[in-house]
Short mmCIF file of C-alpha atoms in Angstrom, two decimals:
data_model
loop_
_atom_site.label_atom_id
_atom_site.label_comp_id
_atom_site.label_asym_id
_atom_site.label_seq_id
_atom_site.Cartn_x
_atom_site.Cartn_y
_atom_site.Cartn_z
CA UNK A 1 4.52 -64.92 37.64
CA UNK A 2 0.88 -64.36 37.61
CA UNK A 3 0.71 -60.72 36.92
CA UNK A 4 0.22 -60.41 33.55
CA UNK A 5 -2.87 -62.71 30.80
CA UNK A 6 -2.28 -62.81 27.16
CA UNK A 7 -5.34 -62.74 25.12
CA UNK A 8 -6.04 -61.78 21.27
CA UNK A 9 -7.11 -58.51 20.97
CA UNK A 10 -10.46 -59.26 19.29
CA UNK A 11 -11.26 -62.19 21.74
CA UNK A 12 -10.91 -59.38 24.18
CA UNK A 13 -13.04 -56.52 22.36
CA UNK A 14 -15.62 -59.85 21.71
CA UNK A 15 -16.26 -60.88 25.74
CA UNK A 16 -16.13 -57.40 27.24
CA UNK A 17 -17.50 -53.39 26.15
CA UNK A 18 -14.43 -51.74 25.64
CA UNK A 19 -14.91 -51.55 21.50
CA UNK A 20 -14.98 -48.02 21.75
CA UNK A 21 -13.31 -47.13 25.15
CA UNK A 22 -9.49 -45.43 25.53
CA UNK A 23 -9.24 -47.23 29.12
CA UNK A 24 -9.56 -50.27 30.30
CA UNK A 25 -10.60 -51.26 34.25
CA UNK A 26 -9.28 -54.18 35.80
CA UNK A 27 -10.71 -55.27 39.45
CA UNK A 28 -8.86 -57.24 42.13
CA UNK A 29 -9.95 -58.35 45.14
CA UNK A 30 -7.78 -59.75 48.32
CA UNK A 31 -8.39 -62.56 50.42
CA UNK A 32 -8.12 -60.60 53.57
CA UNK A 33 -8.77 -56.64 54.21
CA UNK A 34 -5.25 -57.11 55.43
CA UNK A 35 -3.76 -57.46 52.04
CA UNK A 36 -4.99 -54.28 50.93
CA UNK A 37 -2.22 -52.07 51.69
CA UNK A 38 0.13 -54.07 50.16
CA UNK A 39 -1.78 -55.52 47.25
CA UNK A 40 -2.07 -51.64 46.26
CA UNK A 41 1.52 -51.56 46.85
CA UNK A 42 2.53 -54.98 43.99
CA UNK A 43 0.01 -53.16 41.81
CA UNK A 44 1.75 -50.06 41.36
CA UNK A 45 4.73 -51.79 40.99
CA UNK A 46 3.19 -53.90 38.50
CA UNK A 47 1.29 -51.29 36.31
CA UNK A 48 4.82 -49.09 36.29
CA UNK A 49 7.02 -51.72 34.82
CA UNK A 50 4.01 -52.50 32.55
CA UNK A 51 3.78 -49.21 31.54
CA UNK A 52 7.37 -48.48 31.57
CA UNK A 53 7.41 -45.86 33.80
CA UNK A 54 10.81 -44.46 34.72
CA UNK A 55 11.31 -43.34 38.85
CA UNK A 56 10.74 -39.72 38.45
CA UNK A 57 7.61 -39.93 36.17
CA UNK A 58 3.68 -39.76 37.89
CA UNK A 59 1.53 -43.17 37.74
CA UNK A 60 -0.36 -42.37 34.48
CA UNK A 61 -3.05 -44.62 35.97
CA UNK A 62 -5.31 -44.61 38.95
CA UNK A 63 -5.87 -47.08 41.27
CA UNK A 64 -9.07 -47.08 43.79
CA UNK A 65 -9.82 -48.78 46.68
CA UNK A 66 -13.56 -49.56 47.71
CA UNK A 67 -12.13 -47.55 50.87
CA UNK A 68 -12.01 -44.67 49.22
CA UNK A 69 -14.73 -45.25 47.24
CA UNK A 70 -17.01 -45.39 50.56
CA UNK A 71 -15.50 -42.61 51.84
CA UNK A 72 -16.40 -40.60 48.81
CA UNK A 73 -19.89 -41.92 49.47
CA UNK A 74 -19.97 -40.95 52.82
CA UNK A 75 -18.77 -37.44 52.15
CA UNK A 76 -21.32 -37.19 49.62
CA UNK A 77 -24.62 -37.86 51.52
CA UNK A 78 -23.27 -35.97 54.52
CA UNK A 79 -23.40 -32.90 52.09
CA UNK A 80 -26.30 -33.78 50.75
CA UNK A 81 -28.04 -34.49 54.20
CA UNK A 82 -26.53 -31.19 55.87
CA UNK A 83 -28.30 -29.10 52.27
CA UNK A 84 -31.58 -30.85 53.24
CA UNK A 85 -31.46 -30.19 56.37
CA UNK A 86 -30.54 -26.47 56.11
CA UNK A 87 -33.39 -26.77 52.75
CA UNK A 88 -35.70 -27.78 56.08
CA UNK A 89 -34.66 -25.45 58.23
CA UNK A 90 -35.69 -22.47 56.10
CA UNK A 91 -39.03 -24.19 55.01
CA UNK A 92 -39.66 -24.34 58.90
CA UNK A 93 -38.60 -20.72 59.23
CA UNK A 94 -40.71 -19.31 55.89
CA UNK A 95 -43.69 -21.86 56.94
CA UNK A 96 -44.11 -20.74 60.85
CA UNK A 97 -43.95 -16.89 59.77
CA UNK A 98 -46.37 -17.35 57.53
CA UNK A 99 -48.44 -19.18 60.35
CA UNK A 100 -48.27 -16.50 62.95
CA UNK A 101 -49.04 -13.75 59.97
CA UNK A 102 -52.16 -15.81 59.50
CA UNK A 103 -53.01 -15.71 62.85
CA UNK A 104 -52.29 -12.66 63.38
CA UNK A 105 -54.59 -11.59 60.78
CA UNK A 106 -57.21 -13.66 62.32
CA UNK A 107 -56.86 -11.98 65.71
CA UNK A 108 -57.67 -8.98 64.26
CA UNK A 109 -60.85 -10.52 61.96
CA UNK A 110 -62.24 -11.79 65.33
CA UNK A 111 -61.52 -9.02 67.70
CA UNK A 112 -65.20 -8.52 68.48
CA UNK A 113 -65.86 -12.73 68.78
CA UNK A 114 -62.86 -12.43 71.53
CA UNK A 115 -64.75 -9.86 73.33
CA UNK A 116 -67.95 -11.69 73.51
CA UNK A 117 -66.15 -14.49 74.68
CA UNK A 118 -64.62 -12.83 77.47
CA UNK A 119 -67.76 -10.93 78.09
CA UNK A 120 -69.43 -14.20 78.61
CA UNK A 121 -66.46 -15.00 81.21
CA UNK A 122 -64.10 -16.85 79.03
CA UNK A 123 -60.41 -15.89 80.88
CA UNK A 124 -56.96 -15.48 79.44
CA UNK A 125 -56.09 -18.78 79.25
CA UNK A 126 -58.87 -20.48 77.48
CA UNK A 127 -58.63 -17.40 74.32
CA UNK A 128 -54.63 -18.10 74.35
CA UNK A 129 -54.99 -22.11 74.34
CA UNK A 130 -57.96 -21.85 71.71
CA UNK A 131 -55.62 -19.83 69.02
CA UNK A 132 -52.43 -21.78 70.20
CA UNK A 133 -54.88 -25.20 69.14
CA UNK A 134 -55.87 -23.10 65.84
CA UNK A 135 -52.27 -22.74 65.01
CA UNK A 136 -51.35 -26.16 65.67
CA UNK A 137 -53.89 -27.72 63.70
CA UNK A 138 -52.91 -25.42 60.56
CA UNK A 139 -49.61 -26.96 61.20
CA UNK A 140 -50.44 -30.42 61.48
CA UNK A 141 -52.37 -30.02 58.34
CA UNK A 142 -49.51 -29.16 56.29
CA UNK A 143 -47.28 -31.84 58.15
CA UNK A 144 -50.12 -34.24 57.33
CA UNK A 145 -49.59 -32.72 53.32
CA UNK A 146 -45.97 -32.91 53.48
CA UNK A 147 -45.68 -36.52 54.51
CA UNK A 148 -48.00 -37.80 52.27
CA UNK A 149 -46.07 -35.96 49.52
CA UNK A 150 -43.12 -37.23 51.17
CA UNK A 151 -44.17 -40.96 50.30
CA UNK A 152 -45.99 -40.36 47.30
CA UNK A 153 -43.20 -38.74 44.97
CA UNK A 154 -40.70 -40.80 46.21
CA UNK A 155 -42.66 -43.73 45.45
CA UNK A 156 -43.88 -42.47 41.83
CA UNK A 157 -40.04 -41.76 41.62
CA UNK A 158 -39.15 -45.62 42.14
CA UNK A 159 -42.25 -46.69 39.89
CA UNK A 160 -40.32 -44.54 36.93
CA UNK A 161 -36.81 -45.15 37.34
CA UNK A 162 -37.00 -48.99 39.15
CA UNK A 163 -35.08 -47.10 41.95
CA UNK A 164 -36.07 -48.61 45.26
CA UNK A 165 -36.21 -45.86 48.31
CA UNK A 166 -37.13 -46.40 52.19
CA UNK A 167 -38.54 -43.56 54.19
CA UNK A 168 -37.86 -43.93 58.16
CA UNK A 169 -40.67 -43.86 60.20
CA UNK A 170 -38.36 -42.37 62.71
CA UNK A 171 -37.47 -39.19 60.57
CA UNK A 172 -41.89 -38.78 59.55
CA UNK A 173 -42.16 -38.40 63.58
CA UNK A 174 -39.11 -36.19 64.56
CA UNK A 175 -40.66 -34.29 61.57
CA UNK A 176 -43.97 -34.15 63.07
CA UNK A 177 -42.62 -32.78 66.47
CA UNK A 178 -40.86 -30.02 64.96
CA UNK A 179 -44.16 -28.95 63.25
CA UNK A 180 -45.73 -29.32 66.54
CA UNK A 181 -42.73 -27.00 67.83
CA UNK A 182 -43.10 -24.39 64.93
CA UNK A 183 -46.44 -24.55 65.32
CA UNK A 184 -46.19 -23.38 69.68
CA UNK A 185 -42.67 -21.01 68.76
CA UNK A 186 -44.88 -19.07 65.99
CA UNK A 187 -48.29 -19.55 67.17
CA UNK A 188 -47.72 -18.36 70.82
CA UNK A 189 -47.21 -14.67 69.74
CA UNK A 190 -51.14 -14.13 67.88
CA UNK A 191 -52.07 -16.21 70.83
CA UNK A 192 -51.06 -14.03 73.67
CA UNK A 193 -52.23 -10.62 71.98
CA UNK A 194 -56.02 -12.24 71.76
CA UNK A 195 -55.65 -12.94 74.98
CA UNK A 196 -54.69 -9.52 75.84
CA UNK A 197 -57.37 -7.67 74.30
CA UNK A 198 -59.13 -5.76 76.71
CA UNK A 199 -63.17 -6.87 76.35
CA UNK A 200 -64.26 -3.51 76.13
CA UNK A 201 -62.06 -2.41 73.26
CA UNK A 202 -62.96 -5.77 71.77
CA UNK A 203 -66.33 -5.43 71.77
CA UNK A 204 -66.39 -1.77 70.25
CA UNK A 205 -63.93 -2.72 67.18
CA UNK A 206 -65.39 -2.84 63.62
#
């Protein structure tokens, strides 16, 4: 049988880090992903009669299989990735009402510059593409922030703790478009009320 080694106790406690430990962890690996199933099966078997366990009592051991560790894994970063993105989702939210209160508050700053625009025979459509442009360059702006932050802590990060970390290009430019989107959604609102303004009115406000 080759289920059991014999070694001294102190030639043990000399080649491994267990001087101190109450448990000891013992890894096997199978030729074939095949064997799994009933490897785990001979170990139990094994560890029981080792341990002396009668048929009614619980394993007082635990046995894991890379399996499981993976799907632990997975389970992990899915919750992880589902609290960033719901982290994003309400830093888009906070971020484009903020935006449109900005603009908003510029609309009413340049009430009287809108009416001497449209005095001078600017139409509807060039006052609401000129603020929609104003919000989406405030937007870009803080994308442009944010994804330099984005690589630079990460990176500082790695430098400290010899962690290495990747950032997909791919997730940067689906970032960047929902900016951009934000950006229209919250920016569209100011927008369309300077465009609105009667020239008139505009031109009498103080």
């Amino acid at each position: 049988r080759d289920n059991m080694a014999y070694v001294p106790i102190n030639t043990f406690l000399k080649y491994t880090r267990y001087k101190h430990k109450s448990s000891v962890n013992i890894r096997v690996k199978g030729r074939d992903i095949a064997e799994v199933g009933l490897l785990r099966e001979e170990l139990i078997s094994t560890m029981r009669i080792i341990r002396g366990l009668k048929g009614y009592e619980e394993n007082d051991f635990s046995i894991n299989e890379m399996s499981q560790l993976l799907d632990m894994y997975a389970s992990q970063t899915k919750n992880i990735y589902l609290a960033m993105v719901l982290i994003g989702a309400l830093s888009l939210l906070v971020g484009g009402v903020g935006v449109m209160n900005i603009m908003l508050v510029s609309v009413t700053e340049r009430t009287r510059e809108i009416g001497v625009r449209k005095a001078l025979g600017a139409r509807r459509h060039d006052i609401l593409i000129q603020f929609l442009i104003e919000a989406l360059v405030l937007c870009w702006i803080g994308g442009v922030i944010g994804i330099i932050l984005g690589f630079l802590i990460p990176f500082l990060v790695s430098a400290a703790t010899e962690f290495p970390f990747a950032i997909s290009i791919k997730a940067v430019a689906v970032g960047f478009l929902f900016t951009t989107g934000v950006a229209i959604f919250f920016g569209i609102y100011p927008a369309a009320k300077a465009a609105k303004k009667d020239p008139i009115y505009a031109l009498r406000y103080e």
